[in-house]
Coordinates of C-alpha atoms in Angstrom, one line a residue:
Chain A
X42 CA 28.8 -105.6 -65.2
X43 CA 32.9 -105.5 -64.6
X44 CA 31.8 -106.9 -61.1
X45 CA 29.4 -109.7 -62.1
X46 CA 32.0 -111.1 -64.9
X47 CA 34.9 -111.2 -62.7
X48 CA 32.4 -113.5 -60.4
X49 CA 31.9 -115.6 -63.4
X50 CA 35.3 -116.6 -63.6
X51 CA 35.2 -117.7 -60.2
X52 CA 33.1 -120.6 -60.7
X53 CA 34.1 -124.3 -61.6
X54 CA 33.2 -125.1 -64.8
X55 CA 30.1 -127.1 -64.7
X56 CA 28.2 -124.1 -62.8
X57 CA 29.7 -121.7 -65.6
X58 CA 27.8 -123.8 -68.3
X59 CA 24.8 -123.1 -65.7
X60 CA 25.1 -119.8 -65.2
X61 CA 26.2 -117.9 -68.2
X62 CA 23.0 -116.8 -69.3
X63 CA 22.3 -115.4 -66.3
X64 CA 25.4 -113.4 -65.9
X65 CA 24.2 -111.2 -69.3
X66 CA 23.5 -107.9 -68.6
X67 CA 20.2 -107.8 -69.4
X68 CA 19.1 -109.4 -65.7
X69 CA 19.2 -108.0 -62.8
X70 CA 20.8 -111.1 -61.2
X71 CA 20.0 -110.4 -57.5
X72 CA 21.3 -113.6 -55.8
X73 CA 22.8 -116.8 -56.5
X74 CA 22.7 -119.6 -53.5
X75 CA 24.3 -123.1 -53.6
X76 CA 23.6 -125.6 -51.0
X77 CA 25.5 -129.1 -50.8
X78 CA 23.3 -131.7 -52.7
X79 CA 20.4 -129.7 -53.0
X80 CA 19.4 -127.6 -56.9
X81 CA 20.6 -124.3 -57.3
X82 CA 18.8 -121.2 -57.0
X83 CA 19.0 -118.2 -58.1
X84 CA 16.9 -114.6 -57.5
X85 CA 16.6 -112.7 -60.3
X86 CA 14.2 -109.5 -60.4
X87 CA 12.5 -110.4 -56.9
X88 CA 11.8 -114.1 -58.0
X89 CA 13.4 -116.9 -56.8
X90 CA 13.9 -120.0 -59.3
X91 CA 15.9 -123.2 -60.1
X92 CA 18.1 -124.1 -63.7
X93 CA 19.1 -126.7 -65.0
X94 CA 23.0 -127.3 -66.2
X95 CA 22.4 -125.4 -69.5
X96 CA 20.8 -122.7 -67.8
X97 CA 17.3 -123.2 -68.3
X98 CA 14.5 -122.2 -65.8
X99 CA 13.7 -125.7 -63.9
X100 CA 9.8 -126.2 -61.8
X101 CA 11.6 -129.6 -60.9
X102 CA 14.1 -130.3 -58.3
X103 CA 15.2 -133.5 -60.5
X104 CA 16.1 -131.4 -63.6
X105 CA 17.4 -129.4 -61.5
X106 CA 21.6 -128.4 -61.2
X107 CA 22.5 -130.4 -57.9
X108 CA 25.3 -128.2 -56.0
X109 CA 28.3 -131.2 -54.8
X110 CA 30.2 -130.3 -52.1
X111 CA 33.5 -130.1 -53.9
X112 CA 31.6 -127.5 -56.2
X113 CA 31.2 -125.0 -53.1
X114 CA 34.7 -125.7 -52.2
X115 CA 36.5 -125.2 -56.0
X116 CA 34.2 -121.8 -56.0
X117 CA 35.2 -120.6 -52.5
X118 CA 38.9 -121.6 -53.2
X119 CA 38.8 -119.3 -56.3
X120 CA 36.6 -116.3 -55.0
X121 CA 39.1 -116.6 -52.3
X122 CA 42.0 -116.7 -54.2
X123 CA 43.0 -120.0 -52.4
X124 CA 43.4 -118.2 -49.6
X125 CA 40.3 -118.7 -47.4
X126 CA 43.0 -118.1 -44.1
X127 CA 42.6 -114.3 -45.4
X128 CA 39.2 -113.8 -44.8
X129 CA 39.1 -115.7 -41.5
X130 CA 37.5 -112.8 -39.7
X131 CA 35.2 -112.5 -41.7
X132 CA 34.2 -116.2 -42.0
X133 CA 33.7 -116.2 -38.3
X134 CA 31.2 -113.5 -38.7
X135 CA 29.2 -116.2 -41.5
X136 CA 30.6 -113.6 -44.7
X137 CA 33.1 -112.6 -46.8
X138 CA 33.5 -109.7 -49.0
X139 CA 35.1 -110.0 -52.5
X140 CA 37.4 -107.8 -54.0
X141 CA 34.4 -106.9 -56.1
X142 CA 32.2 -106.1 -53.3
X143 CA 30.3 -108.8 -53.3
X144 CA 29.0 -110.1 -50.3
X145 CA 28.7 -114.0 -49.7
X146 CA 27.2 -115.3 -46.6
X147 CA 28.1 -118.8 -45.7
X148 CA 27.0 -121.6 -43.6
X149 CA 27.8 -125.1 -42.0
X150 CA 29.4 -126.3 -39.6
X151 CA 30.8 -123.9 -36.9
X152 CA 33.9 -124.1 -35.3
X153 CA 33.9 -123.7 -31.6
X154 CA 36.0 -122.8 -28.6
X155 CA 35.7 -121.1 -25.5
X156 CA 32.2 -120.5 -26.3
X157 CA 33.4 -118.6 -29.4
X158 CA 33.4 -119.1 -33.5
X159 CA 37.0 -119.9 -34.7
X160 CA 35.3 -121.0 -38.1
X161 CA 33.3 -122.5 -39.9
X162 CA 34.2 -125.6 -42.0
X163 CA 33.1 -127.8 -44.1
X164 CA 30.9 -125.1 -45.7
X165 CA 27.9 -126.6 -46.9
X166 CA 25.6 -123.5 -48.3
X167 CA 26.8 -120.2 -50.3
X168 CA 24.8 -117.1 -50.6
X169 CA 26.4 -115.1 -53.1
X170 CA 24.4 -111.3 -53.2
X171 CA 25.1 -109.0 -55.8
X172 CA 25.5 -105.0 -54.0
X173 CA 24.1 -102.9 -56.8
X174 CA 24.2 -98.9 -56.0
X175 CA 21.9 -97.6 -56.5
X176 CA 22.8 -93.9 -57.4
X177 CA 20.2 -91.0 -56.6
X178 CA 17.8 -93.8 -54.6
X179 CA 18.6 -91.1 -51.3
X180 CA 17.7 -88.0 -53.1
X181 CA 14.0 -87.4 -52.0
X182 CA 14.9 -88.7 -48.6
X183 CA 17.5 -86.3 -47.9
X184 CA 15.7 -83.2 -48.8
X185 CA 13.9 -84.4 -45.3
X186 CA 17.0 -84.9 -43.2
X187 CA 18.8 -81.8 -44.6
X188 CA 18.3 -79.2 -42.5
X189 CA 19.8 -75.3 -42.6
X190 CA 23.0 -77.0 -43.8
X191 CA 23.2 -79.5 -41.2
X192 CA 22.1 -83.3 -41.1
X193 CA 19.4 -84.5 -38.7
X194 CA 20.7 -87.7 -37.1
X195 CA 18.4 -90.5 -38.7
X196 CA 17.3 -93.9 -38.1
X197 CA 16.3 -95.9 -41.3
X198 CA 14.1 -98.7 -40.7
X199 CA 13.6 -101.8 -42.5
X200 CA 12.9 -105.3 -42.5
X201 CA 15.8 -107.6 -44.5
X202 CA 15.7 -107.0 -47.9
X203 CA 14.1 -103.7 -48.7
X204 CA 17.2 -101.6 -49.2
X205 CA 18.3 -100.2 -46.4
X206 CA 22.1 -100.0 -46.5
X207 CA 22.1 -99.3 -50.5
X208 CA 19.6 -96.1 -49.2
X209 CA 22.1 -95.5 -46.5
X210 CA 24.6 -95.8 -48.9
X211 CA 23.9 -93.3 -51.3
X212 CA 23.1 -91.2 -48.4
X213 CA 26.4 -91.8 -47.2
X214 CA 27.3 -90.8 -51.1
X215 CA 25.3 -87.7 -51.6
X216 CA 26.4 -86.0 -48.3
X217 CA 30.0 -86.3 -48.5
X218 CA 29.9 -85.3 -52.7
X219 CA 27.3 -82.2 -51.5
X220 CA 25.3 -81.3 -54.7
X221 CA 22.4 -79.5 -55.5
X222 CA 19.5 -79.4 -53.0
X223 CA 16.2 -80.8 -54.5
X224 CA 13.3 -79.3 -53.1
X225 CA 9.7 -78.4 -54.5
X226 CA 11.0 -74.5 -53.5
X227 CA 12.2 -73.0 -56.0
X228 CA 14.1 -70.6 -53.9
X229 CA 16.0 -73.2 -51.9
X230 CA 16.4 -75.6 -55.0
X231 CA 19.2 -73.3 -56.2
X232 CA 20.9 -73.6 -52.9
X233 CA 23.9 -75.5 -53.4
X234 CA 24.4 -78.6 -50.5
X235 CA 28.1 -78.4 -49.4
X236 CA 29.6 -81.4 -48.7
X237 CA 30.3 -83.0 -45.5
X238 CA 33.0 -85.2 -44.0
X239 CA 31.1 -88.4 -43.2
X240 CA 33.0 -91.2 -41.1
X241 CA 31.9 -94.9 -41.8
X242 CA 31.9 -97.7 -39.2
X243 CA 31.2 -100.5 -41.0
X244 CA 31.6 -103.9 -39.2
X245 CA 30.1 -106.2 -41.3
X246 CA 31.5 -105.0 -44.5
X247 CA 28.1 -104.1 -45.6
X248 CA 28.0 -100.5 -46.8
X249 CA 31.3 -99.9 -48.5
X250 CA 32.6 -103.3 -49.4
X251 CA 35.6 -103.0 -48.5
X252 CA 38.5 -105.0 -50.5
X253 CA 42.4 -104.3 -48.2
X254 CA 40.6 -101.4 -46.7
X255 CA 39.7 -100.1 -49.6
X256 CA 36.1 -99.2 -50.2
X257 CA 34.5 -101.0 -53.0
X258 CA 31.9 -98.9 -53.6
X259 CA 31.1 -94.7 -54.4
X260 CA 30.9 -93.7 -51.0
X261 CA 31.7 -90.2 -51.6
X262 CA 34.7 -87.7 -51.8
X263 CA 34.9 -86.8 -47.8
X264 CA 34.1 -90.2 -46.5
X265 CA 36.6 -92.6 -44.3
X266 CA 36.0 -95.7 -43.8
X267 CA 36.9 -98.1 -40.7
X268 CA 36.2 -101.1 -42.1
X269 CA 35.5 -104.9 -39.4
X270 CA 36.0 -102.4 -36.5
X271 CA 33.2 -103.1 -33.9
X272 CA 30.5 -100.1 -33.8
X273 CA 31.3 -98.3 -30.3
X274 CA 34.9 -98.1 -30.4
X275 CA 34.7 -97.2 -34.2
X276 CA 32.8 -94.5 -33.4
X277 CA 34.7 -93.8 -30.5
X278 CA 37.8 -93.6 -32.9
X279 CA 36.3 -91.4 -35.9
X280 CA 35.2 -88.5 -33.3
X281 CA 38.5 -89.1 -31.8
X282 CA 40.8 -88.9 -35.0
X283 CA 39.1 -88.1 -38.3
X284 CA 36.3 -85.3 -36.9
X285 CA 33.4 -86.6 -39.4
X286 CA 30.2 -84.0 -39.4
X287 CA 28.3 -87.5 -40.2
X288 CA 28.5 -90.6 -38.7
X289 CA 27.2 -93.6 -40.6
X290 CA 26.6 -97.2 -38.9
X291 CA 24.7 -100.3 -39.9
X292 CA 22.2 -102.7 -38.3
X293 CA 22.8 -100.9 -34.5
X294 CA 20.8 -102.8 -31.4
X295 CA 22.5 -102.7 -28.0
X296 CA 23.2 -99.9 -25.9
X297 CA 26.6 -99.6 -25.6
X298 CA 26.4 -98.6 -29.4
X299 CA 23.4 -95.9 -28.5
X300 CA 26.1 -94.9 -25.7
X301 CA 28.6 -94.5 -28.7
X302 CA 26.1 -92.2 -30.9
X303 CA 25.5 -90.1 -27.9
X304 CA 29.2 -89.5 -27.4
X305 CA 29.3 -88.6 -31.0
X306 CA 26.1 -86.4 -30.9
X307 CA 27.5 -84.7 -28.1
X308 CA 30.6 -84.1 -30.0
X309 CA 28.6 -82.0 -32.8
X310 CA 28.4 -85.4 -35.1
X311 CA 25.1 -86.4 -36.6
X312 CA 24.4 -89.8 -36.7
X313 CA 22.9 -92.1 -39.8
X314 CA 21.9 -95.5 -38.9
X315 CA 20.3 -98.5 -39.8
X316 CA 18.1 -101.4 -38.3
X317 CA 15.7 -104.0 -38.2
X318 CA 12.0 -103.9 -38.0
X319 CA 8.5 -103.4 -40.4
X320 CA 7.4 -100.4 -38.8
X321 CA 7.7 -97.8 -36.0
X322 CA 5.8 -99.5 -33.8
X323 CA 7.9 -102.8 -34.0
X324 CA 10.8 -100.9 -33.4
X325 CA 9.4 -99.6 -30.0
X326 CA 9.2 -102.7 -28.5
X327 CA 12.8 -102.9 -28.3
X328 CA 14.3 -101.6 -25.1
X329 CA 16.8 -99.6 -26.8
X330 CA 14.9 -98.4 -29.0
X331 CA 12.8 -97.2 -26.4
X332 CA 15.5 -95.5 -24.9
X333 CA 16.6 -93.4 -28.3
X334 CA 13.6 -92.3 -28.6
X335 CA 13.1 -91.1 -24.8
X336 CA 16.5 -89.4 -25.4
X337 CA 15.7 -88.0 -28.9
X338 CA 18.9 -89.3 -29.9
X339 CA 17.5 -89.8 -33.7
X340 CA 15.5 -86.9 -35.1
X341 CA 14.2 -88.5 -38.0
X342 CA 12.6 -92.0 -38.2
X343 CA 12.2 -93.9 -41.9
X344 CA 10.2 -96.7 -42.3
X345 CA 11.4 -98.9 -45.9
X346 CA 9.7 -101.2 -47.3
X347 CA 9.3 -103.5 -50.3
X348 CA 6.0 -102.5 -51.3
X349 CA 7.3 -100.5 -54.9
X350 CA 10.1 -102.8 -55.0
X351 CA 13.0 -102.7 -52.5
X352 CA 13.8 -99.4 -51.4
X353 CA 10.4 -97.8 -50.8
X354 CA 9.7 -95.1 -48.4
X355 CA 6.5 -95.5 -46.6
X356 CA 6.3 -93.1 -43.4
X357 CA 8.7 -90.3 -42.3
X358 CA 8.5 -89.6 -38.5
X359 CA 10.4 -86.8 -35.8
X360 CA 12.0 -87.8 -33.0
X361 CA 8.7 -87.9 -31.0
X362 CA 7.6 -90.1 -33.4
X363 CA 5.0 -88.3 -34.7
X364 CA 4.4 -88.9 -38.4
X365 CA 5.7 -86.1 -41.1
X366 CA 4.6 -87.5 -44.1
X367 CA 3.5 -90.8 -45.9
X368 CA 5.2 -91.0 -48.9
X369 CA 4.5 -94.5 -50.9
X370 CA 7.7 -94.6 -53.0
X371 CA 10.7 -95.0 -54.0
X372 CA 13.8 -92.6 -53.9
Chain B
X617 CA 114.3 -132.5 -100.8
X618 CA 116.2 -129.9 -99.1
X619 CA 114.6 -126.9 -99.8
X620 CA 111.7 -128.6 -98.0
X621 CA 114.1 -129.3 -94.8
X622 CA 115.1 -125.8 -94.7
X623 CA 111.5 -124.7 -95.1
X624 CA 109.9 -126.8 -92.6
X625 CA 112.3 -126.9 -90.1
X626 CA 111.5 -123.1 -88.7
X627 CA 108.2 -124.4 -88.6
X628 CA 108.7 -127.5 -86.3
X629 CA 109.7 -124.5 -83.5
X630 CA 106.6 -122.9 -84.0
X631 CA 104.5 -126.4 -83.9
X632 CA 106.3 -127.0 -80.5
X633 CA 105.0 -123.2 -79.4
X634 CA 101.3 -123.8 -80.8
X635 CA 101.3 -127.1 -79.0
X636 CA 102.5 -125.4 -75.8
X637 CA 100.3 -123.2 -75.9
X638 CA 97.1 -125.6 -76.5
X639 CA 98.2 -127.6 -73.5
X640 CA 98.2 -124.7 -71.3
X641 CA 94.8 -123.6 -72.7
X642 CA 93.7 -127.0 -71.8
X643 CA 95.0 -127.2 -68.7
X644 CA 93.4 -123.6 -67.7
X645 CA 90.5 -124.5 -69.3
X646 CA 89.8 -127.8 -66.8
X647 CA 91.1 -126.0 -63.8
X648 CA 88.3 -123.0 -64.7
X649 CA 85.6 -126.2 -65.2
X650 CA 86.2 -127.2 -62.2
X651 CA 85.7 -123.5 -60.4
X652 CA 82.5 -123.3 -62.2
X653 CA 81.4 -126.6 -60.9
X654 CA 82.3 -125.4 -57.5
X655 CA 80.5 -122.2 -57.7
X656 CA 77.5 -124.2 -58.2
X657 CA 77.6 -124.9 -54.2
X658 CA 78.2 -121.1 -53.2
X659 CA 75.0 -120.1 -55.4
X660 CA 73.2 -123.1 -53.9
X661 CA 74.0 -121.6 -50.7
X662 CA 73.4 -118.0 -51.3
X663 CA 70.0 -118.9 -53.0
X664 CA 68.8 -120.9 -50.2
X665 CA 69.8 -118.5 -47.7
X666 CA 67.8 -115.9 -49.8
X667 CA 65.0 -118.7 -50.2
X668 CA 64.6 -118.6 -45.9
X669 CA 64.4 -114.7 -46.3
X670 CA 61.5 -114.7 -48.7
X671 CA 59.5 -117.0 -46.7
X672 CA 60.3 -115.7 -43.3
X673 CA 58.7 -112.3 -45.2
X674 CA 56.0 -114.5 -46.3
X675 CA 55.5 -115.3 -43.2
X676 CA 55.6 -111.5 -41.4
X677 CA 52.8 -110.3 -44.0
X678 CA 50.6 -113.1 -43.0
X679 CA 51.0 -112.5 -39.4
X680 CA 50.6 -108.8 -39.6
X681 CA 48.5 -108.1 -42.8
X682 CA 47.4 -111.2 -43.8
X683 CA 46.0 -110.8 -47.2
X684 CA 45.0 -113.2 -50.4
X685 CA 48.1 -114.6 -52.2
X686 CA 47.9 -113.2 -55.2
X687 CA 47.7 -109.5 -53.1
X688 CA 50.6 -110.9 -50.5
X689 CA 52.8 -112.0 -52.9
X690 CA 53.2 -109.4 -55.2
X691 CA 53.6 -107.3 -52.0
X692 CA 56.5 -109.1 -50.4
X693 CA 58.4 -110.0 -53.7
X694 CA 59.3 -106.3 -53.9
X695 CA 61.6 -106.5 -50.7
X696 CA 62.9 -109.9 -52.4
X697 CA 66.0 -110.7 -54.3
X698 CA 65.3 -110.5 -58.6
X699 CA 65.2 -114.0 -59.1
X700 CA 62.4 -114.8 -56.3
X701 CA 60.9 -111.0 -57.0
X702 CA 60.4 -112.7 -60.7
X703 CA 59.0 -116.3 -58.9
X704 CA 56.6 -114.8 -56.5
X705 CA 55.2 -111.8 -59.3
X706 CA 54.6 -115.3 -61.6
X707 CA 52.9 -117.1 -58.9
X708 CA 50.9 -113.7 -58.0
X709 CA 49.6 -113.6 -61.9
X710 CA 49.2 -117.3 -62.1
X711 CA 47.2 -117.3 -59.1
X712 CA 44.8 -114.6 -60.4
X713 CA 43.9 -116.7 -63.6
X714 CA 41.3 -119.2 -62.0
X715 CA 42.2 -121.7 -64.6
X716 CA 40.8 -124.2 -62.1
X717 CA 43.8 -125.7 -61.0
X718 CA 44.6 -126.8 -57.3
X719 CA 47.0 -124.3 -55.9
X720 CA 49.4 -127.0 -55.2
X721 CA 49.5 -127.2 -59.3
X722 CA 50.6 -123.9 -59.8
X723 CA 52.9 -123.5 -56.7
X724 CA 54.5 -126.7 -58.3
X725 CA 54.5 -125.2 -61.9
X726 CA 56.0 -122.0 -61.3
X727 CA 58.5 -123.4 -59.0
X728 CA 59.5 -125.8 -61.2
X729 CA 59.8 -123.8 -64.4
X730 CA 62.3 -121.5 -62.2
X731 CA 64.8 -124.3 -60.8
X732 CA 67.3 -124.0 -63.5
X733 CA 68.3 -120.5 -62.2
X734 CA 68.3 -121.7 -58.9
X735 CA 71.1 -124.5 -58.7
X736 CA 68.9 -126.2 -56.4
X737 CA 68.9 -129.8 -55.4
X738 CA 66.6 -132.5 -56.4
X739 CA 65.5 -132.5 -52.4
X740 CA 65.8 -128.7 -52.2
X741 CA 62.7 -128.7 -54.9
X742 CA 61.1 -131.2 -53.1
X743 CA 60.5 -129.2 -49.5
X744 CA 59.6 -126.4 -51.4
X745 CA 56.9 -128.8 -53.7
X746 CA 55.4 -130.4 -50.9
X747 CA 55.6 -127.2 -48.6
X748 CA 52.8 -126.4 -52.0
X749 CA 50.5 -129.0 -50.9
X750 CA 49.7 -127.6 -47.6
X751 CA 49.7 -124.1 -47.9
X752 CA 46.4 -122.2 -47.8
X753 CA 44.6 -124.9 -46.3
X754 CA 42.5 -123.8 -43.2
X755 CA 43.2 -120.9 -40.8
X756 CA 46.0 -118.0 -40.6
X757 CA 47.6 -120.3 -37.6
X758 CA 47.8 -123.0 -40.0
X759 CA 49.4 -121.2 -42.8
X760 CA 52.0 -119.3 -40.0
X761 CA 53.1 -123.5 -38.5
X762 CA 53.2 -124.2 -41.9
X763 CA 55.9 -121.3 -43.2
X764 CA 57.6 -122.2 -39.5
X765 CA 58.1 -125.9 -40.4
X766 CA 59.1 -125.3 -44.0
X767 CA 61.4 -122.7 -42.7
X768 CA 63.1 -125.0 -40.4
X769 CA 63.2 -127.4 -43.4
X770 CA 65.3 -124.6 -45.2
X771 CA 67.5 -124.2 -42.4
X772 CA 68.5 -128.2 -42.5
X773 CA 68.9 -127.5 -46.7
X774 CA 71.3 -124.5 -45.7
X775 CA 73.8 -126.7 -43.3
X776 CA 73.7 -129.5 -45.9
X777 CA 74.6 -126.8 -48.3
X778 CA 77.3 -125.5 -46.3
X779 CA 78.7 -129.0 -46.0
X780 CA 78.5 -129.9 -49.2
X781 CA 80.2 -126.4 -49.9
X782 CA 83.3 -127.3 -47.9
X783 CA 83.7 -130.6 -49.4
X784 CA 82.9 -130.4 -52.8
X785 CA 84.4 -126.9 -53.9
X786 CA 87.8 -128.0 -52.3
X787 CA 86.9 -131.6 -54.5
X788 CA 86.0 -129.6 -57.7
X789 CA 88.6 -127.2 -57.7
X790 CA 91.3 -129.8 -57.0
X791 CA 90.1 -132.3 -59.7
X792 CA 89.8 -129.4 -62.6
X793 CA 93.3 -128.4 -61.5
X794 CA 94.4 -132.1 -61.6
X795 CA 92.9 -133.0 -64.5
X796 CA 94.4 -129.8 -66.0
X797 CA 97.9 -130.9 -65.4
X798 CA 97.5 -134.8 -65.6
X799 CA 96.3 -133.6 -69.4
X800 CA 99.2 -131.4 -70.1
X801 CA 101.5 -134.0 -69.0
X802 CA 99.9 -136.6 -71.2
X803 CA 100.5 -134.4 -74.5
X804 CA 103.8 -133.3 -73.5

C-alpha cells in the first residue's frame, strides 16, 4: 500500500484525477501502461481496461484518458527524481526500478551506436507493474525441492506472466529465513528447515528490486544480492566471495550461463533458476536446454502456469524429466 | 549671572571632551564601515572557492556512484561547508516533494532564497541559475560536461573575485578611513 501511494505522487496531476480510485486498496492494481496519444490502460485483477479522466471504466477509446507525450515525460521526471541520467543502465536494458520496487518497462526510440543501445529517448510508452510478494506462494513447492537438508538445483518454468520470479522469490525468501518443514508426514513436519545462505544474481533487477543496492523486497535473512551484474560472472563472483549454499538467477538461456551454474554446482552450490516456456516439452527444443538436461544439471523441473490464477503449479518433473506429480494449484 | 558663569564654565571642558570623543567614535566608526564593506570581497571569494568544491564533489559522485539527486545530494552535502551542507539538504527535500515543478524551478528557488548569506554577485547567481536549466537532462556524460563547464564558469567568477578583491578592499578600507578623518576634521 506504502508502495502504491508513493507511485501516486509521482504522477502529473491530470492522471492523479484519473487514477485515484484505482490506487485504493481495495484493488489489486496489477499494471498501469501509458502510451503517447493513445487511452490509458490499466490491469486490474487479470483484466485489462480503459478510464476515463475521473476514473471511470471506459468501452470507448474516445472517452477514453488520452496519454500526451509531455504526460510520460512529467511522470518519468518525477519517478526519476529528475534524474533519468541515474538510471541510464537500466534504461538501456528497456527498465527501471523505483525506489519502491517497482518495475517500469519503457519503450521508443532507441539510441544507437556501435551496434549497441546508449538509450532510449523520446520515450513514447510506460509500463508501470506493480511487484506484489507474495508470502508463502513457495511453500508447497519446496517441500519437493527440499531434500535431507539440502536444495535440489531447480528450474522453474513459465511462460510471461504466471509468477515465476514472485515463486522464485519467496523461494529465495523461505530458504534463507529456514522455517518449519511442511509435509503430509507427520514425523518430518516437526523437523525444523535451517536456513541457508542464498546468493542472488539479479541482472535485470527483477527478483529483489533493488533501490542503491539495496533490496527492495523480503528476500530473506542470509541472502546477498549482486544486483545489474551479468549472470556468469555474477555467479562466478558469489562462489568466489560470498560462499552461498543457493544460487538464485532469473530468465537464464545461453550457455555460458549453464557453464556458470556448472562451476557453481561443482562448487557444492545448488542452483534456482528461472525461464521461458509453456511446458517441458517447449523447453526441450532449446539447445541449451537440451544440454541441462543431458548433464542433469537441474534436478527438478516446474512447469507454472496461469490456469488458477498466476502462480499455479501444473507438473513437477526429475532431472530425466520424468513426471513426479501433477499438481493443479497454487502455492 | 555669575553664579551661572562659574557653573557652566567647568562644563564647557567637558563639552569639548564629549565632542572629542564623538568625533573619534565617528571616525572609527566609518573606518570599521569601510572594513566591513571590504570583507564582503574576501567572503565572496572564500564562498566561491567553496562553491567550485561542492560541485567538483557533485561531480565525483556522479562519475563514480551516480545516483538520483535527491539521494546524491544529501550524500555529498555532508563533506560540504554548513552553508552549502544547509543548500544542498534543502534542495535534497525539495526535490523529494514532486510538487510538479521543473527542476530548474526548484534549483532556482532554493538557490535564490540562500544568496543573502552568500555575498554573491548578481552574475555569480546567474551561472549558477542557468547551470539549473540544464542539469538532469539526458545521459550521465551530459550531466558530467555540464558540472565541467559550470565549473570552469566558477573558476572565471573566482579570478574576477580575486580582482575585485585587490581593488576594492584597498578602495573600501581607504574611503572609510578617509571619510573617518575628513568627518572629524569637519566638526573640529
Amino acid at each position: 500500500m506504502k508502495q502504491k501511494q508513493s507511485l501516486y505522487e509521482c504522477f502529473p496531476k491530470a492522471l492523479k484525477d484519473a487514477l485515484f480510485p484505482w490506487f485504493q486498496s481495495k484493488y489489486h492494481l496489477q499494471e498501469i501502461r501509458m502510451r503517447t496519444n493513445q487511452p490509458l490502460l490499466l490491469r486490474c485483477d487479470g483484466e485489462e481496461f480503459g478510464i476515463d479522466g475521473q476514473g471511470l471504466r471506459v468501452r470507448e477509446r474516445e472517452h477514453a484518458k488520452i496519454i500526451t507525450a509531455t504526460e510520460i515525460q512529467d511522470t518519468l521526471s518525477y519517478i526519476s527524481d529528475y534524474s533519468l541520467y541515474a538510471y541510464e543502465e537500466e534504461m538501456k536494458q528497456g527498465y527501471l526500478t523505483t525506489k519502491n520496487g517497482c518495475r517500469i518497462g519503457i519503450c521508443g526510440r532507441a539510441i544507437v551506436e556501435d551496434g549497441k543501445i546508449k538509450n532510449i529517448h523520446p520515450i513514447s510508452s510506460l509500463n508501470i507493474r506493480f511487484p506484489y510478494e507474495m508470502k508463502g506462494c513457495g511453500s508447497l513447492l519446496l517441500d519437493y525441492i527440499w531434500k535431507e537438508n539440502t536444495v535440489l538445483s531447480t528450474l522453474i518454468v513459465s511462460p510471461p506472466m504466471c509468477g515465476k520470479t514472485t515463486l522464485l522469490r519467496d523461494l529465495i525468501r523461505q530458504i534463507s529465513d529456514g522455517g518449519d518443514v511442511i509435509s503430509c508426514n507427520q514425523k518430518e513436519r516437526s523437523k525444523r528447515r535451517e536456513g541457508k545462505t542464498v546468493g542472488v544474481v539479479d541482472e535485470r533487477g527483477e527478483i529483489s528490486a533493488c533501490h542503491l543496492g539495496v533490496p527492495q523486497h523480503d528476500l530473506g535473512i542470509r541472502t546477498d544480492v549482486l544486483d545489474g551484474c551479468p549472470k556468469v560472472q555474477g555467479m562466478m563472483m558469489l562462489v568466489r566471495t560470498m560462499a552461498p549454499d543457493v544460487i538464485a538467477v532469473d530468465e537464464i538461456g545461453s550457455n555460458e550461463e549453464l557453464d556458470a551454474m556448472r562451476y557453481g554446482m561443482n562448487c557444492g552450490c545448488s542452483i534456482l533458476a528461472t525461464a521461458h516456456a509453456s511446458s517441458l516439452k517447449e523447453l526441450e527444443n532449446k539447445e541449451v536446454f537440451q544440454r541441462a538436461k543431458k548433464e542433469q544439471v537441474f534436478k527438478r523441473y516446474v512447469v507454472l502456469s496461469n490456469r488458477h490464477g498466476a502462480g499455479t503449479i501444473e507438473e513437477i518433473y526429475d532431472e530425466n524429466g520424468e513426471l513426479l506429480c501433477s499438481i493443479g494449484r497454487r502455492g | 549671572m555669575m553664579k551661572m558663569v562659574s557653573y557652566c564654565a567647568p562644563l564647557e571642558g567637558g563639552d569639548s571632551m564629549v565632542k572629542a570623543i564623538g568625533i573619534c567614535f565617528m571616525a572609527i566608526s566609518c573606518g570599521m564601515i569601510g572594513f566591513y564593506k571590504s570583507l564582503e570581497f574576501s567572503e565572496r571569494l572564500h564562498n566561491l572557492i567553496h562553491l567550485k568544491r561542492c560541485f567538483l564533489l557533485v561531480r565525483g559522485e556522479i562519475r563514480y556512484q551516480p545516483a538520483p539527486f535527491p539521494e546524491l545530494f544529501k550524500r555529498v552535502s555532508t563533506k560540504m561547508e554548513k552553508k552549502y551542507q544547509q543548500i544542498f539538504q534543502e534542495l535534497s527535500s525539495e526535490l523529494q516533494k514532486k510538487e510538479e515543478k521543473e527542476f530548474s524551478e526548484i534549483w532556482s528557488f532554493v538557490w535564490e532564497k540562500e544568496k543573502y548569506c552568500l555575498s554573491f554577485q548578481r552574475d555569480d547567481m546567474e551561472v549558477i541559475k542557468t547551470f539549473g536549466e540544464t542539469f538532469g537532462y539526458l545521459d550521465k556524460e551530459m550531466q558530467i560536461q555540464n558540472l565541467e563547464y559550470l565549473i570552469e564558469q566558477i573558476e572565471g567568477q573566482i579570478q574576477d573575485a580575486k580582482q575585485k578583491k585587490q581593488s576594492g578592499q584597498k578602495l573600501y578600507q581607504t574611503l572609510g578611513v578617509l571619510g573617518g578623518f575628513f568627518l572629524a576634521i569637519l566638526f573640529t
